Amino acid sequence: MKKTTQFKQLLKSQQLEFIMEAHSGLSAKIVEEAGFKGIWGSGLSLSAAMGVRDNNEASWTQVLDVLEFMSDATSIPILLDGDTGYGNFNNMRRLVQKLEQRDIAAVCIEDKLFPKTNSFINSKGQPLADIDEFCGKIKAGKDSQRDDDFSIVARIESFIAGWGLQETLKRAEAYHKAGADALLIHSKLAHCDEILAFMKEWGNRCPIVIVPTMYYNTPTDVFREAGISLVIWANHLIRTSIAAMQKTAAQIHSEQTLANVEPNVVSVKEIFRLQNADELEQAEKRYLPNKQE
Amino acid sequence: MKKTTQFKQLLKSQQLEFIMEAHSGLSAKIVEEAGFKGIWGSGLSLSAAMGVRDNNEASWTQVLDVLEFMSDATSIPILLDGDTGYGNFNNMRRLVQKLEQRDIAAVCIEDKLFPKTNSFINSKGQPLADIDEFCGKIKAGKDSQRDDDFSIVARIESFIAGWGLQETLKRAEAYHKAGADALLIHSKLAHCDEILAFMKEWGNRCPIVIVPTMYYNTPTDVFREAGISLVIWANHLIRTSIAAMQKTAAQIHSEQTLANVEPNVVSVKEIFRLQNADELEQAEKRYLPNKQE
Amino acid sequence: MKKTTQFKQLLKSQQLEFIMEAHSGLSAKIVEEAGFKGIWGSGLSLSAAMGVRDNNEASWTQVLDVLEFMSDATSIPILLDGDTGYGNFNNMRRLVQKLEQRDIAAVCIEDKLFPKTNSFINSKGQPLADIDEFCGKIKAGKDSQRDDDFSIVARIESFIAGWGLQETLKRAEAYHKAGADALLIHSKLAHCDEILAFMKEWGNRCPIVIVPTMYYNTPTDVFREAGISLVIWANHLIRTSIAAMQKTAAQIHSEQTLANVEPNVVSVKEIFRLQNADELEQAEKRYLPNKQE
Amino acid sequence: MKKTTQFKQLLKSQQLEFIMEAHSGLSAKIVEEAGFKGIWGSGLSLSAAMGVRDNNEASWTQVLDVLEFMSDATSIPILLDGDTGYGNFNNMRRLVQKLEQRDIAAVCIEDKLFPKTNSFINSKGQPLADIDEFCGKIKAGKDSQRDDDFSIVARIESFIAGWGLQETLKRAEAYHKAGADALLIHSKLAHCDEILAFMKEWGNRCPIVIVPTMYYNTPTDVFREAGISLVIWANHLIRTSIAAMQKTAAQIHSEQTLANVEPNVVSVKEIFRLQNADELEQAEKRYLPNKQE
């Protein structure tokens, strides 16, 4: 099944679905092997992995280059965290075209201004995009996709910026009408009251996506009962990799030997397995004259 | 101090020095923060992180793009694992020029054929580069560097390929004469006998670099006493990150909640710290009119 | 019609067909507007435009980036001059996958060694690829294409290297059997005797492609009567652009004014037309709130 | 002499100086060979050559990749037409750092909004950047350069947008105070009255740069007498190359032969000369064992 169709089915599924953050070809493959049905190409994680900030310091084509490796390494759909679409409606059109070429199933854009700022840094009172301008961006994206199943998720930042429920509903209504395939309602509270308040008013009009990074303690059944469609575990592979790398780097630096680290890291062979080295060995027998069996 | 000079000092240092693998801007920064004096840009790790194989599947400029992020994120020198130089002497000249522009301190090239194969996969009997051709590559690299302190490390694969000590010494002699700033003697045995045999014959003629991935159990003092200059811990950050990401992905997939994972991963704030988000906040006050204090 | 199918039809057409060199999105569009049915992505022109040599100084992904702009700007098929496939059979597999993603219709690979040398520079006695190895590369390419109509053209350099007709026929037979969709027989003589000699022996077994850069004085009907399928005008847009730019640069430098140059260059409006600026103006009315009519 | 210093001297020169547009490594080399002292990396030409529009459709790193080829191919300074700096002050800081790494001598930024629109398309009434915000961008750029001689040229679009002389002087004053090394006063009238009016009021306070694309008929002595420092011939190599390529493509398409085109295009050898192929031949003798004399 096409990746775009796979993702559309996640959005339309009758049960609560989950996708997991990745930030590289390697982490994307790990997400797939863990059993997840989709991948979140997190802007925060992608920028952090590169060593830059989540403020469009990397160009959109540099992000795309990583996404291409992620897509090539996996067979499940990727939802790209596309920030603001990296400019205006015209940049969005170009982005959609480039994502489709690279077999990325969907993109999420947020109603903020370029260059973006992370939602968890000084977000109170951040200016949001003009609603009409953002609706034009959604329409432009939808009009430029060639594959009917490519999805555009509209991310609403009004709770984050402190504009409250009415503004959120107003934006939800507008983005839904503009053609968004789903809405991502973002909140940075430690509980999910904003989300639940929205769900109560919004009802069942379109698939709703959430990112419970800050309200991680909320039991998942609460999301299920509220009628959420898709939960994004948004940055936990990069966060666990940082913890592990910091610990291992410190230990090797201090002990000046690998002896005690070796049991706690995967083997070199496991890297080879993840890289699919066996396939190349088989292929060499087929295609290299001196390697044929 | 220039990164090239820093690296040269590691090579010439009277004590045993250590550098640690990284494969991204983020991991490079973690290496620096752990206290290491240098970074190994591992070909295996870089390819694995991208989700491709260690067989020149990524182009050399794609590798360079990652190296640039790594260099920008750190102030310690990077030694790139430059495979075979990605072609002949002319590709090597171009590589050195591009590395210098990106402030990479040094490159290691190995005497194998393009496209390269990993030293730990079916390496027995692998053909090696012609000695004269490889010496030409070293000379071409040295002649094209603009910064006198840029270093070229010649990696000898003859133990790996099973050609023994005499061939290794012959190659060491040739590469040293051709101008290599150091030699990397590679071995894939579980003990360091090959290395010690080489050191005994070679003496003190130039700095020797080793990669104890397979003979990790050898006490580090053995290297010290043998007169080794530099030890490369070659792939342990990617290996620890894989272990951590596999565990965390599996746990979140199975538990469908973040609650139990949260205590074991770094905070989102720690990501911001690694990205140097504070600097941007300060800068906004200096450069954005509506943010001035 | 798909670009791959368009190109396949050029190969199978009963009449002599022609494609024209381009080296940028702009020149590709000019080729299409002139009425040509296909584009030759010349390795010589692409490297020359970048300012590097035709010896794989640009990485294969840097070439690919230009090809993507060329493909995006046009609706006719592109045949990439893919040198040696940029490595071995495995690099070829990856190349084919990446070309298909970017909607490139076909690739031509030549039986030389990486890094390649230009066929018109000291080519006498150049070593050629081992026949079996090159056949493996063709097979690997064909096995990895997803679109049945993607074409692989095998370019035979044995006339160029001075190995004569028998070697050329032997290679033609082998590459044809390995699955090449067409053969490019290259010659650097000022007349087409080598080509005609080959055609006489080869007969009609598969489509034959030629590049009459050196035997440009041969009347085209000679090719037609010989049963050639496709003629590549291989580098004439870059050569005419160099002539024009050198002349205009010299004139402006010497005269220190644009006054006499203006009548001989296209207008700025013509640039805008080639960029399709009108479409953006129309789109702004659809998608920008303050631009709506 | 460093390229940055060369450019600074052009700005400070007592005589009127000229730089010429280029859009590729090849055209940049042609500019240098024609005798010009500097190169204009035109946003219009760069985008046109890629086959995209002058509206930030190409990412800033894609532009940078072309600039790197241009810089590598030449020894004279390049002034990049950096649009709006590709975002806010922070994107500008990153741009300056990346330009310096690639040996680009200077950047020109304009006081418009991202994504930019071409100054010659519907520019009347276009919104300009807030003056304080743009000054912050200039300061941020200046503060982040490492080489004292790197130059930032501030381009004022108020004549273009129809805001008149007073607004232009106000902006000139502000950008000069903010640290701009020179001001580019842009006008799209067919005569240079706006420029002369500005020069009369502005006096000699800092170097002034102009782009006489639209007022090309003005005798150059008028600029000289008005005290202009630098004239940019902004897009004439791409315009002459388009004229030539369209003509040659049409002719070959119609005549189906190269015979009549050959005398009007440069030889293949001239391409090799521009690529510096001879140097590689010499180098092969030094570095390839089987090529040694």
Short mmCIF file of C-alpha atoms in Angstrom, two decimals, chain A residues 64-65 68-69 71-72 88-90 93-94 97-98 101-103 130 132-133 135-137 139-141 143-144 146 279-280 283-289 292, chain C residues 64-65 68-69 71-72 88-90 93-94 97-98 101-103 130 132-133 135-137 139-141 143-144 146 279-280 283-289 292:
data_model
loop_
_atom_site.label_atom_id
_atom_site.label_comp_id
_atom_site.label_asym_id
_atom_site.label_seq_id
_atom_site.Cartn_x
_atom_site.Cartn_y
_atom_site.Cartn_z
CA LEU A 64 14.45 17.43 2.92
CA ASP A 65 17.76 15.65 2.41
CA GLU A 68 14.80 11.41 1.91
CA PHE A 69 17.17 9.14 3.82
CA SER A 71 11.92 7.56 3.65
CA ASP A 72 14.37 5.37 1.76
CA ASN A 88 4.37 31.65 2.00
CA PHE A 89 1.84 29.67 -0.07
CA ASN A 90 4.28 29.42 -2.95
CA ARG A 93 3.43 24.42 -3.08
CA ARG A 94 7.04 23.67 -3.82
CA GLN A 97 5.86 18.70 -4.72
CA LYS A 98 9.28 17.86 -3.31
CA GLN A 101 8.84 13.03 -5.05
CA ARG A 102 10.59 11.67 -1.98
CA ASP A 103 7.63 9.51 -0.96
CA ASP A 130 -3.23 35.67 9.69
CA ASP A 132 -6.83 33.96 5.70
CA GLU A 133 -3.18 33.83 4.75
CA CYS A 135 -5.94 29.13 4.75
CA GLY A 136 -4.46 30.18 1.42
CA LYS A 137 -1.36 28.20 2.28
CA LYS A 139 -5.39 25.46 -0.20
CA ALA A 140 -2.24 26.01 -2.21
CA GLY A 141 -0.73 22.86 -0.71
CA ASP A 143 -4.11 22.10 -4.96
CA SER A 144 -0.52 21.19 -5.74
CA ARG A 146 -0.59 14.97 -7.29
CA GLU A 279 21.44 -7.81 0.94
CA LEU A 280 24.59 -6.31 -0.53
CA ALA A 283 23.70 -8.79 -4.61
CA GLU A 284 27.46 -9.04 -5.10
CA LYS A 285 27.00 -12.67 -5.97
CA ARG A 286 24.46 -11.77 -8.61
CA TYR A 287 26.20 -8.77 -10.12
CA LEU A 288 29.95 -9.02 -9.54
CA PRO A 289 31.69 -11.51 -11.83
CA GLN A 292 29.47 -15.36 -8.21
CA LEU C 64 21.49 14.95 -9.37
CA ASP C 65 20.54 18.29 -7.82
CA GLU C 68 16.16 17.73 -10.54
CA PHE C 69 15.90 21.40 -11.51
CA SER C 71 13.32 17.84 -14.80
CA ASP C 72 11.10 20.19 -12.81
CA ASN C 88 30.09 -0.20 -9.10
CA PHE C 89 26.78 -2.05 -9.60
CA ASN C 90 25.58 -0.99 -6.18
CA ARG C 93 21.28 0.64 -8.31
CA ARG C 94 21.11 3.64 -6.04
CA GLN C 97 16.34 4.71 -7.76
CA LYS C 98 17.22 8.37 -7.27
CA GLN C 101 12.28 9.68 -7.90
CA ARG C 102 13.27 12.84 -9.78
CA ASP C 103 11.38 11.83 -12.93
CA ASP C 130 35.71 -5.49 -17.65
CA ASP C 132 31.33 -9.02 -17.17
CA GLU C 133 31.57 -6.34 -14.52
CA CYS C 135 27.12 -6.36 -17.67
CA GLY C 136 26.53 -6.83 -13.96
CA LYS C 137 26.10 -3.10 -13.65
CA LYS C 139 21.62 -5.94 -14.92
CA ALA C 140 21.70 -4.35 -11.48
CA GLY C 141 20.32 -1.14 -12.92
CA ASP C 143 16.63 -5.00 -11.79
CA SER C 144 16.30 -1.97 -9.56
CA ARG C 146 10.43 0.36 -10.62
CA GLU C 279 1.67 31.84 -13.04
CA LEU C 280 2.81 33.15 -9.67
CA ALA C 283 -1.62 32.15 -7.94
CA GLU C 284 -1.20 35.12 -5.60
CA LYS C 285 -4.72 36.18 -6.47
CA ARG C 286 -5.99 32.74 -5.51
CA TYR C 287 -4.00 32.20 -2.37
CA LEU C 288 -3.01 35.57 -0.85
CA PRO C 289 -5.86 37.32 0.95
CA GLN C 292 -7.54 38.62 -4.38
#
